[in-house]
PDB file of N, CA and C in Angstrom:
ATOM      1  N   GLU A   1     -78.030  12.299   3.119  1.00  0.00           N
ATOM      2  CA  GLU A   1     -79.393  12.757   2.970  1.00  0.00           C
ATOM      3  C   GLU A   1     -80.348  11.604   3.228  1.00  0.00           C
ATOM      4  N   ASP A   2     -81.499  11.928   3.768  1.00  0.00           N
ATOM      5  CA  ASP A   2     -82.530  10.927   4.029  1.00  0.00           C
ATOM      6  C   ASP A   2     -83.608  11.024   2.968  1.00  0.00           C
ATOM      7  N   TYR A   3     -84.052   9.887   2.488  1.00  0.00           N
ATOM      8  CA  TYR A   3     -85.117   9.840   1.496  1.00  0.00           C
ATOM      9  C   TYR A   3     -86.202   8.896   1.986  1.00  0.00           C
ATOM     10  N   VAL A   4     -87.427   9.199   1.616  1.00  0.00           N
ATOM     11  CA  VAL A   4     -88.557   8.341   1.944  1.00  0.00           C
ATOM     12  C   VAL A   4     -89.342   8.111   0.668  1.00  0.00           C
ATOM     13  N   LEU A   5     -89.694   6.875   0.414  1.00  0.00           N
ATOM     14  CA  LEU A   5     -90.490   6.522  -0.754  1.00  0.00           C
ATOM     15  C   LEU A   5     -91.963   6.612  -0.387  1.00  0.00           C
ATOM     16  N   LEU A   6     -92.718   7.393  -1.156  1.00  0.00           N
ATOM     17  CA  LEU A   6     -94.164   7.504  -0.958  1.00  0.00           C
ATOM     18  C   LEU A   6     -94.876   6.824  -2.111  1.00  0.00           C
ATOM     19  N   PHE A   7     -95.966   6.148  -1.817  1.00  0.00           N
ATOM     20  CA  PHE A   7     -96.759   5.504  -2.858  1.00  0.00           C
ATOM     21  C   PHE A   7     -98.180   5.339  -2.353  1.00  0.00           C
ATOM     22  N   THR A   8     -99.071   4.960  -3.232  1.00  0.00           N
ATOM     23  CA  THR A   8    -100.462   4.727  -2.841  1.00  0.00           C
ATOM     24  C   THR A   8    -100.788   3.243  -2.961  1.00  0.00           C
ATOM     25  N   ALA A   9    -101.738   2.824  -2.164  1.00  0.00           N
ATOM     26  CA  ALA A   9    -102.231   1.451  -2.227  1.00  0.00           C
ATOM     27  C   ALA A   9    -103.708   1.485  -1.877  1.00  0.00           C
ATOM     28  N   GLY A  10    -104.486   0.673  -2.568  1.00  0.00           N
ATOM     29  CA  GLY A  10    -105.909   0.584  -2.278  1.00  0.00           C
ATOM     30  C   GLY A  10    -106.143   0.096  -0.857  1.00  0.00           C
ATOM     31  N   GLY A  11    -107.230   0.538  -0.254  1.00  0.00           N
ATOM     32  CA  GLY A  11    -107.519   0.191   1.133  1.00  0.00           C
ATOM     33  C   GLY A  11    -107.468  -1.295   1.422  1.00  0.00           C
ATOM     34  N   SER A  12    -108.042  -2.110   0.551  1.00  0.00           N
ATOM     35  CA  SER A  12    -108.069  -3.552   0.788  1.00  0.00           C
ATOM     36  C   SER A  12    -106.705  -4.191   0.564  1.00  0.00           C
ATOM     37  N   GLU A  13    -105.842  -3.543  -0.184  1.00  0.00           N
ATOM     38  CA  GLU A  13    -104.519  -4.086  -0.480  1.00  0.00           C
ATOM     39  C   GLU A  13    -103.449  -3.574   0.476  1.00  0.00           C
ATOM     40  N   ALA A  14    -103.719  -2.498   1.179  1.00  0.00           N
ATOM     41  CA  ALA A  14    -102.705  -1.852   2.006  1.00  0.00           C
ATOM     42  C   ALA A  14    -102.165  -2.778   3.094  1.00  0.00           C
ATOM     43  N   GLU A  15    -103.033  -3.483   3.786  1.00  0.00           N
ATOM     44  CA  GLU A  15    -102.573  -4.361   4.865  1.00  0.00           C
ATOM     45  C   GLU A  15    -101.760  -5.524   4.320  1.00  0.00           C
ATOM     46  N   GLN A  16    -102.178  -6.094   3.191  1.00  0.00           N
ATOM     47  CA  GLN A  16    -101.410  -7.171   2.560  1.00  0.00           C
ATOM     48  C   GLN A  16    -100.026  -6.674   2.170  1.00  0.00           C
ATOM     49  N   LEU A  17     -99.962  -5.493   1.599  1.00  0.00           N
ATOM     50  CA  LEU A  17     -98.691  -4.909   1.181  1.00  0.00           C
ATOM     51  C   LEU A  17     -97.791  -4.656   2.389  1.00  0.00           C
ATOM     52  N   ARG A  18     -98.365  -4.163   3.468  1.00  0.00           N
ATOM     53  CA  ARG A  18     -97.592  -3.900   4.683  1.00  0.00           C
ATOM     54  C   ARG A  18     -96.959  -5.189   5.217  1.00  0.00           C
ATOM     55  N   MET A  19     -97.753  -6.255   5.279  1.00  0.00           N
ATOM     56  CA  MET A  19     -97.243  -7.531   5.784  1.00  0.00           C
ATOM     57  C   MET A  19     -96.197  -8.129   4.851  1.00  0.00           C
ATOM     58  N   LEU A  20     -96.416  -8.041   3.544  1.00  0.00           N
ATOM     59  CA  LEU A  20     -95.467  -8.564   2.569  1.00  0.00           C
ATOM     60  C   LEU A  20     -94.135  -7.820   2.640  1.00  0.00           C
ATOM     61  N   ALA A  21     -94.184  -6.497   2.733  1.00  0.00           N
ATOM     62  CA  ALA A  21     -92.958  -5.696   2.805  1.00  0.00           C
ATOM     63  C   ALA A  21     -92.160  -6.039   4.059  1.00  0.00           C
ATOM     64  N   ARG A  22     -92.852  -6.264   5.155  1.00  0.00           N
ATOM     65  CA  ARG A  22     -92.152  -6.608   6.399  1.00  0.00           C
ATOM     66  C   ARG A  22     -91.527  -7.997   6.299  1.00  0.00           C
ATOM     67  N   ARG A  23     -92.291  -8.963   5.802  1.00  0.00           N
ATOM     68  CA  ARG A  23     -91.819 -10.344   5.745  1.00  0.00           C
ATOM     69  C   ARG A  23     -90.706 -10.537   4.718  1.00  0.00           C
ATOM     70  N   LYS A  24     -90.879  -9.999   3.514  1.00  0.00           N
ATOM     71  CA  LYS A  24     -89.924 -10.245   2.431  1.00  0.00           C
ATOM     72  C   LYS A  24     -88.747  -9.271   2.412  1.00  0.00           C
ATOM     73  N   LEU A  25     -88.984  -8.016   2.824  1.00  0.00           N
ATOM     74  CA  LEU A  25     -87.954  -6.986   2.687  1.00  0.00           C
ATOM     75  C   LEU A  25     -87.479  -6.395   4.009  1.00  0.00           C
ATOM     76  N   GLY A  26     -88.161  -6.726   5.091  1.00  0.00           N
ATOM     77  CA  GLY A  26     -87.800  -6.145   6.380  1.00  0.00           C
ATOM     78  C   GLY A  26     -88.128  -4.666   6.477  1.00  0.00           C
ATOM     79  N   LEU A  27     -89.100  -4.208   5.678  1.00  0.00           N
ATOM     80  CA  LEU A  27     -89.484  -2.795   5.658  1.00  0.00           C
ATOM     81  C   LEU A  27     -90.748  -2.562   6.467  1.00  0.00           C
ATOM     82  N   ASP A  28     -90.791  -1.441   7.143  1.00  0.00           N
ATOM     83  CA  ASP A  28     -91.974  -1.055   7.903  1.00  0.00           C
ATOM     84  C   ASP A  28     -92.704   0.033   7.122  1.00  0.00           C
ATOM     85  N   ILE A  29     -93.850  -0.300   6.556  1.00  0.00           N
ATOM     86  CA  ILE A  29     -94.652   0.655   5.786  1.00  0.00           C
ATOM     87  C   ILE A  29     -95.684   1.266   6.716  1.00  0.00           C
ATOM     88  N   ARG A  30     -95.805   2.592   6.667  1.00  0.00           N
ATOM     89  CA  ARG A  30     -96.753   3.295   7.534  1.00  0.00           C
ATOM     90  C   ARG A  30     -97.659   4.197   6.712  1.00  0.00           C
ATOM     91  N   PRO A  31     -98.939   4.207   7.018  1.00  0.00           N
ATOM     92  CA  PRO A  31     -99.843   5.124   6.312  1.00  0.00           C
ATOM     93  C   PRO A  31     -99.585   6.562   6.750  1.00  0.00           C
ATOM     94  N   VAL A  32     -99.618   7.473   5.777  1.00  0.00           N
ATOM     95  CA  VAL A  32     -99.424   8.894   6.090  1.00  0.00           C
ATOM     96  C   VAL A  32    -100.603   9.740   5.638  1.00  0.00           C
ATOM     97  N   GLY A  33    -101.562   9.134   4.982  1.00  0.00           N
ATOM     98  CA  GLY A  33    -102.712   9.894   4.505  1.00  0.00           C
ATOM     99  C   GLY A  33    -103.629   9.011   3.697  1.00  0.00           C
ATOM    100  N   ARG A  34    -104.574   9.658   3.034  1.00  0.00           N
ATOM    101  CA  ARG A  34    -105.505   8.921   2.179  1.00  0.00           C
ATOM    102  C   ARG A  34    -105.920   9.813   1.021  1.00  0.00           C
ATOM    103  N   ILE A  35    -106.338   9.175  -0.042  1.00  0.00           N
ATOM    104  CA  ILE A  35    -106.799   9.880  -1.235  1.00  0.00           C
ATOM    105  C   ILE A  35    -108.311   9.752  -1.279  1.00  0.00           C
ATOM    106  N   VAL A  36    -108.985  10.880  -1.451  1.00  0.00           N
ATOM    107  CA  VAL A  36    -110.444  10.902  -1.542  1.00  0.00           C
ATOM    108  C   VAL A  36    -110.846  11.691  -2.777  1.00  0.00           C
ATOM    109  N   GLY A  37    -112.077  11.513  -3.215  1.00  0.00           N
ATOM    110  CA  GLY A  37    -112.572  12.241  -4.373  1.00  0.00           C
ATOM    111  C   GLY A  37    -112.673  13.735  -4.106  1.00  0.00           C
ATOM    112  N   GLY A  38    -112.593  14.517  -5.167  1.00  0.00           N
ATOM    113  CA  GLY A  38    -112.724  15.968  -5.036  1.00  0.00           C
ATOM    114  C   GLY A  38    -111.504  16.686  -5.574  1.00  0.00           C
ATOM    115  N   LYS A  39    -111.542  18.003  -5.467  1.00  0.00           N
ATOM    116  CA  LYS A  39    -110.436  18.823  -5.964  1.00  0.00           C
ATOM    117  C   LYS A  39    -109.608  19.346  -4.801  1.00  0.00           C
ATOM    118  N   GLY A  40    -108.347  19.607  -5.091  1.00  0.00           N
ATOM    119  CA  GLY A  40    -107.479  20.242  -4.107  1.00  0.00           C
ATOM    120  C   GLY A  40    -106.795  19.262  -3.175  1.00  0.00           C
ATOM    121  N   VAL A  41    -106.007  19.837  -2.286  1.00  0.00           N
ATOM    122  CA  VAL A  41    -105.250  19.069  -1.305  1.00  0.00           C
ATOM    123  C   VAL A  41    -105.487  19.676   0.069  1.00  0.00           C
ATOM    124  N   ARG A  42    -105.713  18.840   1.045  1.00  0.00           N
ATOM    125  CA  ARG A  42    -105.862  19.300   2.433  1.00  0.00           C
ATOM    126  C   ARG A  42    -104.817  18.589   3.273  1.00  0.00           C
ATOM    127  N   LEU A  43    -104.145  19.339   4.101  1.00  0.00           N
ATOM    128  CA  LEU A  43    -103.143  18.771   4.993  1.00  0.00           C
ATOM    129  C   LEU A  43    -103.669  18.884   6.414  1.00  0.00           C
ATOM    130  N   LEU A  44    -103.769  17.738   7.081  1.00  0.00           N
ATOM    131  CA  LEU A  44    -104.308  17.715   8.442  1.00  0.00           C
ATOM    132  C   LEU A  44    -103.218  17.305   9.418  1.00  0.00           C
ATOM    133  N   GLU A  45    -103.246  17.919  10.589  1.00  0.00           N
ATOM    134  CA  GLU A  45    -102.348  17.537  11.674  1.00  0.00           C
ATOM    135  C   GLU A  45    -103.166  17.524  12.955  1.00  0.00           C
ATOM    136  N   GLY A  46    -103.223  16.385  13.601  1.00  0.00           N
ATOM    137  CA  GLY A  46    -104.037  16.275  14.802  1.00  0.00           C
ATOM    138  C   GLY A  46    -105.510  16.521  14.545  1.00  0.00           C
ATOM    139  N   GLY A  47    -105.975  16.202  13.328  1.00  0.00           N
ATOM    140  CA  GLY A  47    -107.373  16.387  12.980  1.00  0.00           C
ATOM    141  C   GLY A  47    -107.741  17.794  12.562  1.00  0.00           C
ATOM    142  N   LYS A  48    -106.768  18.716  12.555  1.00  0.00           N
ATOM    143  CA  LYS A  48    -107.035  20.101  12.164  1.00  0.00           C
ATOM    144  C   LYS A  48    -106.290  20.426  10.874  1.00  0.00           C
ATOM    145  N   GLU A  49    -106.963  21.182  10.002  1.00  0.00           N
ATOM    146  CA  GLU A  49    -106.345  21.559   8.734  1.00  0.00           C
ATOM    147  C   GLU A  49    -105.253  22.594   8.983  1.00  0.00           C
ATOM    148  N   ILE A  50    -104.087  22.374   8.342  1.00  0.00           N
ATOM    149  CA  ILE A  50    -102.966  23.304   8.470  1.00  0.00           C
ATOM    150  C   ILE A  50    -102.482  23.708   7.086  1.00  0.00           C
ATOM    151  N   ASP A  51    -101.743  24.805   7.012  1.00  0.00           N
ATOM    152  CA  ASP A  51    -101.146  25.238   5.754  1.00  0.00           C
ATOM    153  C   ASP A  51     -99.941  24.354   5.458  1.00  0.00           C
ATOM    154  N   PRO A  52     -99.776  23.946   4.190  1.00  0.00           N
ATOM    155  CA  PRO A  52     -98.608  23.127   3.859  1.00  0.00           C
ATOM    156  C   PRO A  52     -97.335  23.949   3.988  1.00  0.00           C
ATOM    157  N   PRO A  53     -96.224  23.305   4.350  1.00  0.00           N
ATOM    158  CA  PRO A  53     -94.960  24.040   4.416  1.00  0.00           C
ATOM    159  C   PRO A  53     -94.550  24.483   3.022  1.00  0.00           C
ATOM    160  N   GLU A  54     -93.783  25.556   2.952  1.00  0.00           N
ATOM    161  CA  GLU A  54     -93.317  26.032   1.651  1.00  0.00           C
ATOM    162  C   GLU A  54     -92.280  25.066   1.107  1.00  0.00           C
ATOM    163  N   GLY A  55     -92.233  24.958  -0.202  1.00  0.00           N
ATOM    164  CA  GLY A  55     -91.271  24.083  -0.854  1.00  0.00           C
ATOM    165  C   GLY A  55     -89.885  24.692  -0.879  1.00  0.00           C
ATOM    166  N   PHE A  56     -88.940  23.949  -1.402  1.00  0.00           N
ATOM    167  CA  PHE A  56     -87.558  24.392  -1.518  1.00  0.00           C
ATOM    168  C   PHE A  56     -87.198  24.433  -2.985  1.00  0.00           C
ATOM    169  N   GLU A  57     -86.656  25.544  -3.439  1.00  0.00           N
ATOM    170  CA  GLU A  57     -86.240  25.678  -4.835  1.00  0.00           C
ATOM    171  C   GLU A  57     -84.754  25.373  -4.924  1.00  0.00           C
ATOM    172  N   HIS A  58     -84.433  24.206  -5.448  1.00  0.00           N
ATOM    173  CA  HIS A  58     -83.045  23.768  -5.513  1.00  0.00           C
ATOM    174  C   HIS A  58     -82.185  24.649  -6.412  1.00  0.00           C
ATOM    175  N   PHE A  59     -82.766  25.208  -7.453  1.00  0.00           N
ATOM    176  CA  PHE A  59     -81.984  25.981  -8.411  1.00  0.00           C
ATOM    177  C   PHE A  59     -82.404  27.442  -8.438  1.00  0.00           C
ATOM    178  N   ALA A  60     -82.817  27.963  -7.299  1.00  0.00           N
ATOM    179  CA  ALA A  60     -83.219  29.370  -7.205  1.00  0.00           C
ATOM    180  C   ALA A  60     -81.995  30.262  -7.410  1.00  0.00           C
ATOM    181  N   PRO A  61     -82.202  31.481  -7.939  1.00  0.00           N
ATOM    182  CA  PRO A  61     -81.078  32.404  -8.097  1.00  0.00           C
ATOM    183  C   PRO A  61     -80.362  32.597  -6.759  1.00  0.00           C
ATOM    184  N   GLY A  62     -79.045  32.537  -6.795  1.00  0.00           N
ATOM    185  CA  GLY A  62     -78.262  32.716  -5.583  1.00  0.00           C
ATOM    186  C   GLY A  62     -77.982  31.423  -4.839  1.00  0.00           C
ATOM    187  N   SER A  63     -78.527  30.307  -5.332  1.00  0.00           N
ATOM    188  CA  SER A  63     -78.232  29.037  -4.665  1.00  0.00           C
ATOM    189  C   SER A  63     -76.830  28.591  -5.048  1.00  0.00           C
ATOM    190  N   LYS A  64     -76.281  27.659  -4.302  1.00  0.00           N
ATOM    191  CA  LYS A  64     -74.919  27.186  -4.564  1.00  0.00           C
ATOM    192  C   LYS A  64     -74.865  26.258  -5.763  1.00  0.00           C
ATOM    193  N   GLU A  65     -75.990  25.668  -6.124  1.00  0.00           N
ATOM    194  CA  GLU A  65     -76.048  24.784  -7.297  1.00  0.00           C
ATOM    195  C   GLU A  65     -76.034  25.627  -8.562  1.00  0.00           C
ATOM    196  N   GLU A  66     -75.245  25.245  -9.523  1.00  0.00           N
ATOM    197  CA  GLU A  66     -75.226  25.996 -10.787  1.00  0.00           C
ATOM    198  C   GLU A  66     -75.274  25.059 -11.959  1.00  0.00           C
TER     199      GLU A  66
END
């Protein structure tokens, strides 16, 4: 399985964190969004708002996990 770690960093700290992660850990950190004031969540793709994909219920009735 593939996992990705998501986290937030302040705008002024983001570039420092990116350089530090690359130099010390060999990790490539990439921005995937931004946090702004207000309510709700908006998902944009190519500058246009899109509906978020549906989630996955790991323990839904009928699943193989018990």
